[in-house]
């Protein structure tokens, strides 16, 4: 719609926002009218109309099999559009049109904003299935007529009341029509069923909806006056009412076809099961986060015990082995700590990588600087945990073997995400400028425990590849190539 309006019309951005607000609401008008809606806007030179939006009803058959958006019609070909635009009134005159052997009644509703007519809504009703209307259909049509007059007067949609149609109640979910005092004139079967779910034992017709709703809602004090007002439809609002029997979502729409409120529409939907599932998901998420938090605490306890044991050992080799174990346990604890703060099983690994680098850098024998370049991105938990251990082992190996006691140098961790979303790859390079690899060293056969852990995790759990080669200038380069899911 933005492209069509800016390409063909002279409407301003504020006018376009008004049309967007209208289009976000007009499913309501379409369903109440049992009719298709097409929004026509005059072109910049005033010689044609361009259709910028279309809506089909959920309550009846469509009168347009084709998509009308983008069609251009010369002025004069559709007299009802011309009359509505020029005279600023709803035009219903004329005989039905025949489209593919289907009779269609056409009406035109001017779209007004601040005294100016921006365009015209063509309301097209398929007459092929017309029958004697029921009380429900008559209420729908009367409500649609009131809304159409409000659109023509510029009082609907309501400014500042952007509606999410996916989450809001629809006409078919349940409808209650109120008079100016908030007394129920008509309640659809679905609407009545929703109030029965709340605990109402009688009929709704003739009852004051605000008072009944306040009585059904649990309260420990006086009647909630705000709830009475909301349920009586005095202002355009959405709200929920919850009691022992269930949860009902309501949306109030004041009807002011001639500027004075004559009543209200209240759309309502039973969302009891939806809210129950949402609570279950929230509870499940909280439980998962609590589990990660407890695992992190347990791992930190294990690390503390190993650290205490290392301090009591006389053997330097044994003490160092325990300190390595402390760092391995710590890397896993970092991942679980991050997972305990997230709503899903995915983590931003850059933060984890930085903490692992800082943790391992504490063992640096000399003035060695560790830094990270590039971005790991968001990773699944099943990738993040083994990758944190791999990164710990590779960095630990570089700091222990690449530099002497008093030497200075640099260890750089580089990460690059690439590949298609279906076959994403993460390429990690850990490069130092130390002494380099020993003569005849084979990383695939080396018996070092750290390298064995790296090979097992990379090739077994991560399904990636691991390489260790001399750096282009000086030092050693470790290359890890790991398949990962798309970084959403």
CSV table of C-alpha atoms in Angstrom, one decimal, residues 139-478:
chain,number,residue,atom,x,y,z
A,139,UNK,CA,-27.5,-7.0,14.2
A,140,UNK,CA,-24.4,-7.5,12.1
A,141,UNK,CA,-25.7,-5.4,9.3
A,142,UNK,CA,-27.0,-2.6,11.6
A,143,UNK,CA,-23.6,-2.5,13.3
A,144,UNK,CA,-21.8,-2.4,9.9
A,145,UNK,CA,-24.1,0.5,8.9
A,146,UNK,CA,-23.1,2.4,12.0
A,147,UNK,CA,-19.4,1.8,11.5
A,148,UNK,CA,-19.7,2.9,7.8
A,149,UNK,CA,-21.3,6.2,8.9
A,150,UNK,CA,-18.4,6.7,11.4
A,151,UNK,CA,-15.8,6.1,8.6
A,152,UNK,CA,-17.6,8.6,6.4
A,153,UNK,CA,-17.7,11.2,9.3
A,154,UNK,CA,-14.0,10.6,10.1
A,155,UNK,CA,-14.6,9.2,13.6
A,156,UNK,CA,-13.5,5.7,12.9
A,157,UNK,CA,-10.9,4.2,13.2
A,158,UNK,CA,-10.0,5.6,16.6
A,159,UNK,CA,-6.7,7.5,16.6
A,160,UNK,CA,-4.0,6.0,18.7
A,161,UNK,CA,-5.8,2.6,18.9
A,162,UNK,CA,-3.7,0.4,16.7
A,163,UNK,CA,-5.2,-3.1,16.8
A,164,UNK,CA,-3.4,-6.4,16.4
A,165,UNK,CA,-6.1,-8.3,14.5
A,166,UNK,CA,-4.3,-11.6,15.1
A,167,UNK,CA,-4.7,-11.2,18.8
A,168,UNK,CA,-8.0,-9.3,19.1
A,169,UNK,CA,-11.4,-10.9,19.2
A,170,UNK,CA,-13.1,-11.2,15.8
A,171,UNK,CA,-16.8,-10.9,14.9
A,172,UNK,CA,-17.3,-14.7,14.7
A,173,UNK,CA,-15.7,-15.2,18.1
A,174,UNK,CA,-18.6,-13.6,19.9
A,175,UNK,CA,-20.5,-10.3,19.7
A,176,UNK,CA,-22.7,-8.3,22.1
A,177,UNK,CA,-24.6,-5.2,21.0
A,178,UNK,CA,-25.3,-2.6,23.8
A,179,UNK,CA,-27.5,0.4,23.9
A,180,UNK,CA,-26.4,3.8,25.1
A,181,UNK,CA,-26.8,2.8,28.8
A,182,UNK,CA,-24.7,-0.4,28.4
A,183,UNK,CA,-27.7,-2.7,28.4
A,184,UNK,CA,-27.4,-5.8,26.2
A,185,UNK,CA,-29.7,-5.6,23.1
A,186,UNK,CA,-28.3,-8.7,21.4
A,187,UNK,CA,-25.7,-11.4,22.2
A,188,UNK,CA,-24.5,-13.9,19.6
A,189,UNK,CA,-24.5,-17.6,20.6
A,190,UNK,CA,-20.6,-17.6,21.0
A,191,UNK,CA,-20.8,-14.4,23.1
A,192,UNK,CA,-23.4,-16.0,25.4
A,193,UNK,CA,-21.3,-19.2,25.7
A,194,UNK,CA,-18.3,-17.1,26.7
A,195,UNK,CA,-20.3,-15.5,29.6
A,196,UNK,CA,-21.6,-18.9,30.6
A,197,UNK,CA,-18.0,-20.0,30.9
A,198,UNK,CA,-17.5,-17.1,33.3
A,199,UNK,CA,-20.4,-18.4,35.5
A,200,UNK,CA,-23.5,-16.6,34.1
A,201,UNK,CA,-26.5,-18.8,34.6
A,202,UNK,CA,-29.1,-16.6,32.8
A,203,UNK,CA,-29.5,-14.9,29.5
A,204,UNK,CA,-27.5,-11.7,28.7
A,205,UNK,CA,-30.2,-9.8,26.8
A,206,UNK,CA,-31.7,-7.0,29.1
A,207,UNK,CA,-28.7,-7.2,31.5
A,208,UNK,CA,-26.3,-4.3,32.1
A,209,UNK,CA,-23.1,-5.8,30.7
A,210,UNK,CA,-20.7,-3.8,32.9
A,211,UNK,CA,-22.6,-4.7,36.1
A,212,UNK,CA,-22.8,-8.4,35.1
A,213,UNK,CA,-19.1,-8.5,34.2
A,214,UNK,CA,-18.0,-6.9,37.5
A,215,UNK,CA,-20.2,-9.4,39.4
A,216,UNK,CA,-18.6,-12.4,37.7
A,217,UNK,CA,-15.1,-11.1,38.0
A,218,UNK,CA,-13.5,-12.1,41.4
A,219,UNK,CA,-13.2,-9.2,43.7
A,220,UNK,CA,-12.4,-8.8,47.4
A,221,UNK,CA,-13.5,-5.2,47.7
A,222,UNK,CA,-16.1,-2.9,46.2
A,223,UNK,CA,-17.3,-3.3,42.6
A,224,UNK,CA,-14.5,-2.3,40.2
A,225,UNK,CA,-16.0,0.9,38.6
A,226,UNK,CA,-13.3,0.9,35.9
A,227,UNK,CA,-14.3,-2.6,34.8
A,228,UNK,CA,-18.0,-1.5,34.7
A,229,UNK,CA,-17.1,1.4,32.5
A,230,UNK,CA,-15.0,-0.8,30.1
A,231,UNK,CA,-17.5,-3.5,29.8
A,232,UNK,CA,-20.3,-1.0,29.1
A,233,UNK,CA,-18.4,0.2,26.0
A,234,UNK,CA,-17.9,3.8,26.9
A,235,UNK,CA,-14.4,3.9,25.4
A,236,UNK,CA,-12.5,1.9,22.8
A,237,UNK,CA,-10.5,-0.6,24.9
A,238,UNK,CA,-9.3,-4.2,25.0
A,239,UNK,CA,-9.2,-6.0,28.3
A,240,UNK,CA,-9.6,-9.4,29.9
A,241,UNK,CA,-11.8,-10.8,32.6
A,242,UNK,CA,-10.6,-13.8,34.5
A,243,UNK,CA,-12.5,-15.9,37.1
A,244,UNK,CA,-12.6,-19.5,38.3
A,245,UNK,CA,-14.4,-20.7,35.2
A,246,UNK,CA,-12.1,-19.2,32.6
A,247,UNK,CA,-10.7,-16.1,30.9
A,248,UNK,CA,-12.6,-13.9,28.4
A,249,UNK,CA,-10.9,-11.3,26.2
A,250,UNK,CA,-13.2,-8.3,25.4
A,251,UNK,CA,-12.9,-5.4,23.0
A,252,UNK,CA,-15.3,-2.5,23.3
A,253,UNK,CA,-16.1,-0.3,20.3
A,254,UNK,CA,-18.4,2.7,20.9
A,255,UNK,CA,-20.8,3.4,18.1
A,256,UNK,CA,-21.2,7.1,17.2
A,257,UNK,CA,-22.7,7.2,13.7
A,258,UNK,CA,-23.9,10.8,14.0
A,259,UNK,CA,-21.3,12.1,16.6
A,260,UNK,CA,-23.3,10.9,19.6
A,261,UNK,CA,-22.9,7.5,21.2
A,262,UNK,CA,-25.9,5.4,20.5
A,263,UNK,CA,-24.5,2.2,21.9
A,264,UNK,CA,-21.5,-0.1,21.6
A,265,UNK,CA,-20.2,-3.3,20.1
A,266,UNK,CA,-18.4,-5.7,22.4
A,267,UNK,CA,-16.4,-8.4,20.7
A,268,UNK,CA,-15.3,-11.2,23.0
A,269,UNK,CA,-13.4,-14.5,22.8
A,270,UNK,CA,-12.9,-17.3,25.2
A,271,UNK,CA,-9.1,-17.5,25.7
A,272,UNK,CA,-9.1,-19.8,28.7
A,273,UNK,CA,-7.1,-22.6,27.0
A,274,UNK,CA,-4.7,-20.1,25.3
A,275,UNK,CA,-3.9,-18.5,28.6
A,276,UNK,CA,-3.5,-21.9,30.3
A,277,UNK,CA,-1.0,-23.0,27.6
A,278,UNK,CA,0.9,-19.7,28.0
A,279,UNK,CA,1.2,-20.2,31.7
A,280,UNK,CA,2.5,-23.7,31.2
A,281,UNK,CA,5.1,-22.4,28.7
A,282,UNK,CA,6.1,-19.7,31.2
A,283,UNK,CA,6.4,-22.3,34.0
A,284,UNK,CA,8.4,-24.6,31.7
A,285,UNK,CA,10.8,-21.8,30.7
A,286,UNK,CA,11.3,-20.8,34.3
A,287,UNK,CA,12.0,-24.4,35.2
A,288,UNK,CA,14.5,-24.8,32.5
A,289,UNK,CA,16.3,-21.6,33.5
A,290,UNK,CA,16.3,-22.7,37.1
A,291,UNK,CA,17.9,-26.1,36.1
A,292,UNK,CA,20.6,-24.3,34.2
A,293,UNK,CA,21.2,-22.0,37.2
A,294,UNK,CA,21.5,-25.0,39.5
A,295,UNK,CA,23.8,-26.9,37.1
A,296,UNK,CA,26.0,-23.7,37.0
A,297,UNK,CA,26.1,-23.6,40.8
A,298,UNK,CA,27.0,-27.3,41.0
A,299,UNK,CA,29.8,-26.9,38.5
A,300,UNK,CA,31.2,-23.9,40.3
A,301,UNK,CA,31.1,-26.0,43.5
A,302,UNK,CA,33.0,-28.8,41.7
A,303,UNK,CA,35.5,-26.3,40.5
A,304,UNK,CA,36.0,-24.9,44.0
A,305,UNK,CA,36.6,-28.4,45.4
A,306,UNK,CA,39.2,-29.2,42.6
A,307,UNK,CA,40.9,-25.8,43.3
A,308,UNK,CA,41.1,-26.7,47.1
A,309,UNK,CA,42.5,-30.1,46.2
A,310,UNK,CA,45.1,-28.6,43.9
A,311,UNK,CA,46.4,-26.3,46.7
A,312,UNK,CA,47.0,-29.3,49.0
A,313,UNK,CA,48.9,-31.3,46.4
A,314,UNK,CA,52.7,-31.5,46.6
A,315,UNK,CA,53.2,-32.6,43.0
A,316,UNK,CA,53.5,-29.7,40.6
A,317,UNK,CA,52.2,-31.9,37.7
A,318,UNK,CA,49.2,-33.0,39.7
A,319,UNK,CA,48.4,-29.4,40.8
A,320,UNK,CA,48.5,-28.3,37.1
A,321,UNK,CA,46.3,-31.2,36.0
A,322,UNK,CA,43.7,-30.2,38.6
A,323,UNK,CA,43.9,-26.5,37.5
A,324,UNK,CA,43.2,-27.6,33.9
A,325,UNK,CA,40.2,-29.5,35.1
A,326,UNK,CA,39.0,-26.4,37.0
A,327,UNK,CA,39.2,-24.4,33.7
A,328,UNK,CA,37.3,-27.1,31.8
A,329,UNK,CA,34.5,-27.2,34.4
A,330,UNK,CA,34.5,-23.4,34.4
A,331,UNK,CA,33.9,-23.2,30.7
A,332,UNK,CA,30.9,-25.4,30.9
A,333,UNK,CA,29.6,-23.4,33.9
A,334,UNK,CA,29.8,-20.2,31.8
A,335,UNK,CA,27.5,-21.7,29.2
A,336,UNK,CA,24.9,-22.8,31.7
A,337,UNK,CA,25.0,-19.4,33.4
A,338,UNK,CA,24.2,-17.7,30.1
A,339,UNK,CA,21.4,-20.2,29.4
A,340,UNK,CA,19.9,-19.5,32.8
A,341,UNK,CA,19.3,-15.9,31.7
A,342,UNK,CA,17.7,-16.7,28.3
A,343,UNK,CA,14.2,-17.6,27.3
A,344,UNK,CA,15.3,-20.3,24.8
A,345,UNK,CA,18.1,-22.8,24.3
A,346,UNK,CA,20.2,-20.4,22.2
A,347,UNK,CA,23.0,-18.2,23.5
A,348,UNK,CA,25.0,-15.2,22.2
A,349,UNK,CA,28.4,-16.9,22.1
A,350,UNK,CA,30.5,-13.8,21.8
A,351,UNK,CA,29.9,-13.1,25.5
A,352,UNK,CA,30.9,-16.7,26.4
A,353,UNK,CA,34.0,-16.5,24.2
A,354,UNK,CA,35.2,-13.3,25.8
A,355,UNK,CA,34.7,-14.8,29.3
A,356,UNK,CA,36.5,-18.0,28.3
A,357,UNK,CA,39.4,-15.9,26.9
A,358,UNK,CA,39.6,-13.9,30.1
A,359,UNK,CA,39.5,-17.0,32.2
A,360,UNK,CA,42.3,-18.8,30.3
A,361,UNK,CA,44.4,-15.6,30.0
A,362,UNK,CA,44.9,-15.8,33.8
A,363,UNK,CA,47.4,-18.7,33.3
A,364,UNK,CA,49.5,-16.7,30.9
A,365,UNK,CA,53.2,-17.2,31.9
A,366,UNK,CA,54.4,-13.9,30.4
A,367,UNK,CA,52.9,-10.7,28.9
A,368,UNK,CA,50.7,-12.5,26.4
A,369,UNK,CA,47.7,-10.6,25.1
A,370,UNK,CA,44.5,-12.5,24.1
A,371,UNK,CA,41.9,-10.8,21.9
A,372,UNK,CA,38.9,-11.7,19.8
A,373,UNK,CA,37.9,-10.5,16.3
A,374,UNK,CA,34.8,-11.3,14.3
A,375,UNK,CA,31.5,-12.6,15.6
A,376,UNK,CA,30.4,-16.1,16.7
A,377,UNK,CA,26.8,-15.0,16.8
A,378,UNK,CA,23.9,-16.9,18.3
A,379,UNK,CA,24.4,-20.7,18.8
A,380,UNK,CA,22.2,-23.5,20.0
A,381,UNK,CA,23.0,-24.9,23.5
A,382,UNK,CA,24.1,-28.2,22.1
A,383,UNK,CA,26.8,-26.4,20.1
A,384,UNK,CA,27.7,-23.8,22.6
A,385,UNK,CA,28.7,-26.2,25.4
A,386,UNK,CA,31.3,-28.4,23.5
A,387,UNK,CA,32.5,-25.3,21.6
A,388,UNK,CA,33.3,-23.5,24.9
A,389,UNK,CA,35.4,-26.5,26.0
A,390,UNK,CA,37.1,-26.7,22.7
A,391,UNK,CA,38.0,-23.0,22.8
A,392,UNK,CA,39.3,-23.4,26.4
A,393,UNK,CA,41.6,-26.3,25.4
A,394,UNK,CA,43.0,-24.6,22.3
A,395,UNK,CA,43.7,-21.3,24.1
A,396,UNK,CA,45.2,-23.2,27.1
A,397,UNK,CA,47.4,-25.2,24.8
A,398,UNK,CA,48.6,-22.0,23.0
A,399,UNK,CA,49.4,-20.2,26.2
A,400,UNK,CA,51.2,-23.1,27.7
A,401,UNK,CA,53.3,-24.2,24.8
A,402,UNK,CA,53.8,-21.3,22.5
A,403,UNK,CA,55.5,-18.8,24.8
A,404,UNK,CA,58.2,-19.0,27.4
A,405,UNK,CA,58.0,-17.8,31.0
A,406,UNK,CA,59.0,-14.2,30.3
A,407,UNK,CA,58.0,-13.9,26.7
A,408,UNK,CA,55.4,-11.6,25.4
A,409,UNK,CA,53.1,-12.2,22.4
A,410,UNK,CA,49.6,-12.3,21.1
A,411,UNK,CA,46.9,-14.9,20.7
A,412,UNK,CA,44.0,-13.9,18.4
A,413,UNK,CA,40.7,-15.7,18.2
A,414,UNK,CA,38.8,-15.0,14.9
A,415,UNK,CA,35.3,-16.1,14.1
A,416,UNK,CA,33.5,-15.9,10.8
A,417,UNK,CA,29.9,-17.0,10.1
A,418,UNK,CA,29.2,-18.0,6.5
A,419,UNK,CA,27.4,-20.4,4.1
A,420,UNK,CA,23.7,-20.5,3.2
A,421,UNK,CA,21.0,-20.5,6.0
A,422,UNK,CA,20.4,-24.2,5.3
A,423,UNK,CA,24.1,-25.0,5.5
A,424,UNK,CA,25.6,-22.4,7.8
A,425,UNK,CA,29.2,-22.7,8.8
A,426,UNK,CA,31.3,-21.2,11.6
A,427,UNK,CA,35.0,-20.9,10.9
A,428,UNK,CA,37.2,-20.3,13.9
A,429,UNK,CA,40.9,-19.5,13.8
A,430,UNK,CA,43.1,-19.3,16.9
A,431,UNK,CA,46.5,-18.0,16.0
A,432,UNK,CA,49.5,-17.2,18.1
A,433,UNK,CA,52.9,-15.7,17.3
A,434,UNK,CA,54.9,-18.0,19.6
A,435,UNK,CA,57.6,-20.6,18.9
A,436,UNK,CA,55.5,-22.7,16.5
A,437,UNK,CA,55.0,-26.4,16.2
A,438,UNK,CA,57.8,-28.9,17.0
A,439,UNK,CA,59.5,-30.8,14.1
A,440,UNK,CA,57.3,-33.7,12.9
A,441,UNK,CA,54.3,-32.8,15.1
A,442,UNK,CA,51.0,-34.4,14.0
A,443,UNK,CA,48.0,-32.9,15.8
A,444,UNK,CA,45.8,-35.8,14.7
A,445,UNK,CA,47.9,-38.3,16.6
A,446,UNK,CA,49.3,-36.3,19.5
A,447,UNK,CA,48.7,-37.9,22.8
A,448,UNK,CA,48.1,-34.6,24.7
A,449,UNK,CA,44.8,-34.9,26.7
A,450,UNK,CA,43.7,-31.4,25.6
A,451,UNK,CA,44.1,-32.2,21.9
A,452,UNK,CA,42.3,-35.5,22.4
A,453,UNK,CA,39.4,-33.6,23.9
A,454,UNK,CA,39.4,-31.1,21.0
A,455,UNK,CA,39.4,-33.8,18.4
A,456,UNK,CA,36.7,-35.8,20.1
A,457,UNK,CA,34.4,-32.8,20.6
A,458,UNK,CA,34.9,-31.2,17.2
A,459,UNK,CA,34.7,-34.3,15.1
A,460,UNK,CA,32.3,-36.3,17.3
A,461,UNK,CA,29.8,-33.8,18.9
A,462,UNK,CA,30.1,-30.9,16.5
A,463,UNK,CA,30.5,-32.8,13.2
A,464,UNK,CA,33.3,-30.4,12.2
A,465,UNK,CA,36.9,-30.5,11.2
A,466,UNK,CA,40.0,-29.6,13.2
A,467,UNK,CA,43.4,-28.6,11.8
A,468,UNK,CA,46.7,-27.3,13.4
A,469,UNK,CA,49.2,-25.8,11.0
A,470,UNK,CA,52.2,-23.3,11.1
A,471,UNK,CA,51.0,-19.7,10.9
A,472,UNK,CA,51.8,-17.8,7.7
A,473,UNK,CA,54.5,-15.7,9.4
A,474,UNK,CA,55.3,-17.0,12.8
A,475,UNK,CA,53.6,-19.2,15.4
A,476,UNK,CA,50.8,-21.7,15.1
A,477,UNK,CA,47.3,-21.6,13.6
A,478,UNK,CA,44.4,-23.8,14.8
